[in-house]
Amino acid sequence: MENKYGFNFLWMFAKFEKDTKPTAPNLRELDFIAEKGFNFVRVPTDYKFWTKDFDYLNPDEKIFETFIDVYLDECTKRGLHMSLNIHRAPGYCVNRNDLEKHSLWTDKEALDGFIFLWEHFAKRYKGISNDLISFDLVNEPPHIGRHGCTRDAHEKVIRETIAAIRKIDPTREIVINGLACGHTALPELADAEVIHSGRGYQPFQVSHHKAQWIDDWENMEPPVYPGILDGMNWDRTALAESYKEWREVEAEGVKIHIGEFGCFNKTPNDMALRWLSDLMGCWKDFGWGYAMWNFKGPFGICDHGRPDARFEKLNGFNIDVELLDLMLNNRRRKK
């Protein structure tokens, strides 16, 4: 996925309230990113949209037909690769994990339901080119020790799921996320012949300044970039060094992609642009593709609301043109 660049789209994210429903894709947004030369759409999904009362093995097929099949079709029409991600999986979610009855990492019921889903998708999309769809297994597994997750338990879940998919569709492109919410590399899975997906949120004080869903957000250090945070001097060199373990895994033949990155809109705009420029510049040097979280909203390029950003109307969208230019200028692999 070194040449895959784009955005996360939240059409099926996330069912925190009982009455929320998945939404149809915004075709104008897809047209816009395709016209600008982006080619990658990551779709985080929530199994609760098609499952009732933790009955993992009896999904509502109409949801798959009405929404996920349509997402894939609309992306395909525009030459966009769709990465299908389970953001809330049976037994685990990085957001509101308290809504789960089981643990994906310790309970057979959850693991059976998780594997069942990926077997279902493997059958459903078998024969469709990897140019058009990939499977991103589970979003941002937790820090070791949380929710019953250990390195061994995580590896077991991932290897069993990969094996189940490949029994049905041996060549399907599969993506796995790093531990510690996507930030910790997975050398123990370097031989799994899958793409490893990292994150672009460090230092957290810059990317998530005043993000009220973060534990103890009020006591986070004020953001500074470049500068010292948590006793560490953050600059472009430090950003590159923060991916040292990922580069080591890459050296074993693993492909790396950054599945999420972005800057919350409370960080001063000039600082956000400096940081994002260095971050994407590192990935360009490495030859890694990326997907911003997300297209529209407080982390995106459209209507993020960050003070002092320079917005222009493009194709009917209120776009941060400086941020868009940064993305466009950092799409190419360094020769």
Short mmCIF file of C-alpha atoms in Angstrom, two decimals, residues 12-237:
data_model
loop_
_atom_site.label_atom_id
_atom_site.label_comp_id
_atom_site.label_asym_id
_atom_site.label_seq_id
_atom_site.Cartn_x
_atom_site.Cartn_y
_atom_site.Cartn_z
CA MET A 12 -20.65 3.05 9.48
CA PHE A 13 -18.92 4.48 12.58
CA ALA A 14 -19.82 4.10 15.43
CA LYS A 15 -23.02 2.84 17.00
CA PHE A 16 -22.87 4.38 20.47
CA GLU A 17 -26.56 5.17 20.55
CA LYS A 18 -29.38 2.65 19.98
CA ASP A 19 -31.09 4.52 17.15
CA THR A 20 -28.09 5.45 15.00
CA LYS A 21 -27.91 3.95 11.53
CA PRO A 22 -25.21 3.59 8.88
CA THR A 23 -25.35 6.22 6.16
CA ALA A 24 -25.06 6.23 2.41
CA PRO A 25 -21.71 7.32 0.96
CA ASN A 26 -21.43 10.97 0.06
CA LEU A 27 -20.73 10.61 -3.65
CA ARG A 28 -19.59 14.21 -4.04
CA GLU A 29 -16.89 13.62 -1.44
CA LEU A 30 -15.72 10.52 -3.30
CA ASP A 31 -15.73 12.45 -6.57
CA PHE A 32 -13.65 15.19 -4.98
CA ILE A 33 -10.91 12.95 -3.61
CA ALA A 34 -10.73 10.93 -6.83
CA GLU A 35 -10.41 14.12 -8.88
CA LYS A 36 -7.57 15.27 -6.63
CA GLY A 37 -5.67 12.04 -7.24
CA PHE A 38 -6.32 10.20 -3.99
CA ASN A 39 -6.97 6.48 -4.36
CA PHE A 40 -7.71 5.00 -0.93
CA VAL A 41 -10.83 4.89 1.27
CA ARG A 42 -10.77 3.24 4.68
CA VAL A 43 -14.23 2.34 6.01
CA PRO A 44 -14.34 1.68 9.78
CA THR A 45 -17.46 -0.37 10.61
CA ASP A 46 -19.34 -1.29 13.78
CA TYR A 47 -20.71 -4.83 14.03
CA LYS A 48 -23.61 -3.58 16.15
CA PHE A 49 -25.19 -2.13 13.02
CA TRP A 50 -25.92 -5.68 11.81
CA THR A 51 -26.02 -7.60 15.11
CA LYS A 52 -28.60 -7.67 17.90
CA ASP A 53 -28.06 -8.77 21.49
CA PHE A 54 -24.51 -10.07 20.86
CA ASP A 55 -25.84 -12.73 18.49
CA TYR A 56 -22.65 -12.61 16.46
CA LEU A 57 -23.45 -15.49 14.11
CA ASN A 58 -26.74 -14.16 12.74
CA PRO A 59 -26.07 -10.80 11.08
CA ASP A 60 -28.67 -8.78 9.22
CA GLU A 61 -27.66 -9.45 5.61
CA LYS A 62 -29.63 -6.43 4.41
CA ILE A 63 -27.11 -4.14 6.09
CA PHE A 64 -24.29 -5.70 4.09
CA GLU A 65 -26.27 -5.40 0.86
CA THR A 66 -27.60 -1.91 1.44
CA PHE A 67 -24.43 -0.33 2.75
CA ILE A 68 -21.12 -2.21 2.51
CA ASP A 69 -21.79 -3.57 -0.98
CA VAL A 70 -22.80 -0.06 -2.05
CA TYR A 71 -19.66 1.48 -0.51
CA LEU A 72 -17.52 -0.93 -2.49
CA ASP A 73 -19.46 -0.31 -5.69
CA GLU A 74 -19.20 3.47 -5.45
CA CYS A 75 -15.48 3.33 -4.63
CA THR A 76 -14.89 0.93 -7.52
CA LYS A 77 -16.66 3.25 -9.98
CA ARG A 78 -14.16 5.98 -9.08
CA GLY A 79 -11.01 3.86 -9.05
CA LEU A 80 -10.73 4.05 -5.26
CA HIS A 81 -9.43 1.14 -3.21
CA MET A 82 -11.72 0.38 -0.25
CA SER A 83 -10.16 -0.97 2.93
CA LEU A 84 -12.93 -2.63 4.94
CA ASN A 85 -12.17 -2.30 8.64
CA ILE A 86 -13.98 -3.68 11.68
CA HIS A 87 -13.65 -0.78 14.09
CA ARG A 88 -15.96 -2.24 16.70
CA ALA A 89 -15.42 -5.99 16.72
CA PRO A 90 -17.20 -8.61 18.79
CA GLY A 91 -15.52 -8.18 22.15
CA TYR A 92 -13.38 -5.11 21.48
CA CYS A 93 -13.42 -1.45 20.51
CA VAL A 94 -10.94 1.30 21.25
CA ASN A 95 -13.97 3.55 21.93
CA ARG A 96 -16.47 2.63 24.64
CA ASN A 97 -15.22 -0.91 25.16
CA ASP A 98 -17.60 -1.02 28.13
CA LEU A 99 -20.42 -1.67 25.63
CA GLU A 100 -19.05 -5.15 24.97
CA LYS A 101 -20.28 -8.32 26.67
CA HIS A 102 -17.21 -10.43 25.90
CA SER A 103 -13.48 -9.94 25.30
CA LEU A 104 -12.08 -10.65 21.85
CA TRP A 105 -8.79 -11.55 23.50
CA THR A 106 -10.06 -14.06 26.08
CA ASP A 107 -13.57 -15.27 25.19
CA LYS A 108 -14.32 -17.96 22.63
CA GLU A 109 -17.75 -16.46 21.86
CA ALA A 110 -16.20 -13.20 20.68
CA LEU A 111 -13.39 -14.84 18.72
CA ASP A 112 -15.85 -17.19 17.00
CA GLY A 113 -18.01 -14.20 16.08
CA PHE A 114 -15.02 -12.24 14.82
CA ILE A 115 -13.74 -15.06 12.64
CA PHE A 116 -17.29 -15.73 11.40
CA LEU A 117 -17.54 -12.15 10.16
CA TRP A 118 -14.28 -12.27 8.25
CA GLU A 119 -15.16 -15.64 6.77
CA HIS A 120 -18.45 -14.10 5.64
CA PHE A 121 -16.69 -11.15 4.01
CA ALA A 122 -14.11 -13.48 2.44
CA LYS A 123 -16.91 -15.44 0.78
CA ARG A 124 -18.85 -12.32 -0.14
CA TYR A 125 -15.96 -10.56 -1.87
CA LYS A 126 -14.00 -13.54 -3.17
CA GLY A 127 -12.89 -12.95 -6.74
CA ILE A 128 -12.82 -9.16 -6.39
CA SER A 129 -9.35 -7.79 -7.08
CA ASN A 130 -7.06 -6.63 -4.31
CA ASP A 131 -6.84 -3.41 -6.31
CA LEU A 132 -10.42 -2.76 -5.17
CA ILE A 133 -10.74 -4.14 -1.62
CA SER A 134 -8.63 -5.19 1.36
CA PHE A 135 -9.56 -6.46 4.83
CA ASP A 136 -8.36 -4.40 7.83
CA LEU A 137 -9.03 -6.89 10.62
CA VAL A 138 -9.53 -4.93 13.83
CA ASN A 139 -8.98 -1.27 14.57
CA GLU A 140 -6.30 -0.32 17.10
CA PRO A 141 -5.85 -3.28 19.46
CA PRO A 142 -5.26 -2.09 23.02
CA HIS A 143 -2.19 -1.61 25.16
CA ILE A 144 -0.89 -4.87 26.57
CA GLY A 145 -2.76 -5.77 29.75
CA ARG A 146 -5.96 -3.95 28.89
CA HIS A 147 -9.19 -5.86 28.27
CA GLY A 148 -7.35 -9.15 28.67
CA CYS A 149 -5.05 -8.49 25.71
CA THR A 150 -1.54 -9.94 25.79
CA ARG A 151 0.89 -10.21 22.89
CA ASP A 152 0.26 -13.95 22.76
CA ALA A 153 -3.52 -13.53 22.86
CA HIS A 154 -3.41 -10.87 20.15
CA GLU A 155 -1.16 -12.98 17.93
CA LYS A 156 -3.49 -15.97 18.35
CA VAL A 157 -6.56 -13.94 17.32
CA ILE A 158 -4.79 -12.46 14.30
CA ARG A 159 -3.22 -15.69 13.05
CA GLU A 160 -6.45 -17.67 13.39
CA THR A 161 -8.39 -14.98 11.54
CA ILE A 162 -5.84 -14.74 8.73
CA ALA A 163 -5.90 -18.52 8.34
CA ALA A 164 -9.71 -18.56 8.18
CA ILE A 165 -9.78 -15.87 5.49
CA ARG A 166 -7.07 -17.51 3.42
CA LYS A 167 -8.78 -20.88 3.54
CA ILE A 168 -11.60 -19.21 1.59
CA ASP A 169 -9.68 -16.58 -0.39
CA PRO A 170 -5.95 -17.37 -0.36
CA THR A 171 -4.77 -14.15 -2.02
CA ARG A 172 -6.93 -11.57 -0.24
CA GLU A 173 -4.93 -8.52 0.89
CA ILE A 174 -5.12 -8.30 4.70
CA VAL A 175 -4.16 -5.44 7.02
CA ILE A 176 -3.34 -5.65 10.74
CA ASN A 177 -3.08 -2.72 13.15
CA GLY A 178 -0.28 -2.21 15.64
CA LEU A 179 -0.82 -2.75 19.34
CA ALA A 180 -1.19 0.15 21.82
CA CYS A 181 -3.95 1.66 19.68
CA GLY A 182 -2.02 1.20 16.47
CA HIS A 183 1.33 2.62 17.60
CA THR A 184 3.37 -0.48 18.57
CA ALA A 185 4.96 -2.55 15.80
CA LEU A 186 4.37 -6.30 15.52
CA PRO A 187 7.65 -8.13 14.77
CA GLU A 188 6.06 -11.40 15.94
CA LEU A 189 3.73 -11.16 12.93
CA ALA A 190 6.36 -10.17 10.37
CA ASP A 191 5.99 -13.59 8.71
CA ALA A 192 2.19 -13.39 8.35
CA GLU A 193 2.36 -11.91 4.82
CA VAL A 194 0.00 -9.05 5.63
CA ILE A 195 0.24 -5.26 5.59
CA HIS A 196 1.00 -3.64 8.95
CA SER A 197 -0.96 -0.46 9.69
CA GLY A 198 0.49 2.25 11.94
CA ARG A 199 -0.71 5.60 13.22
CA GLY A 200 0.27 9.26 13.03
CA TYR A 201 -0.79 10.77 16.33
CA GLN A 202 2.51 11.31 18.17
CA PRO A 203 3.11 13.46 20.11
CA PHE A 204 -0.41 13.13 21.48
CA GLN A 205 -0.28 16.60 23.03
CA VAL A 206 -0.19 18.03 19.50
CA SER A 207 -2.62 15.72 17.73
CA HIS A 208 -5.23 15.57 20.51
CA HIS A 209 -4.98 18.93 22.28
CA LYS A 210 -8.20 19.50 24.29
CA ALA A 211 -9.81 16.31 22.94
CA GLN A 212 -12.30 15.71 25.73
CA TRP A 213 -12.74 11.96 25.09
CA ILE A 214 -9.10 11.39 26.08
CA ASP A 215 -8.47 10.32 29.68
CA ASP A 216 -7.15 13.21 31.80
CA TRP A 217 -7.23 15.57 28.81
CA GLU A 218 -7.36 18.63 31.05
CA ASN A 219 -3.93 17.81 32.49
CA MET A 220 -2.18 17.27 29.15
CA GLU A 221 0.78 19.55 28.47
CA PRO A 222 0.02 22.47 26.16
CA PRO A 223 1.13 21.60 22.63
CA VAL A 224 4.40 22.79 21.16
CA TYR A 225 6.04 21.77 17.89
CA PRO A 226 8.90 21.64 17.39
CA GLY A 227 9.76 21.56 21.07
CA ILE A 228 9.92 19.59 24.29
CA LEU A 229 6.95 17.52 25.41
CA ASP A 230 7.09 14.96 28.20
CA GLY A 231 10.83 15.52 28.42
CA MET A 232 11.42 14.69 24.75
CA ASN A 233 12.44 17.12 22.04
CA TRP A 234 10.00 16.59 19.17
CA ASP A 235 11.06 17.58 15.68
CA ARG A 236 11.21 15.87 12.30
CA THR A 237 14.17 13.76 13.34
#
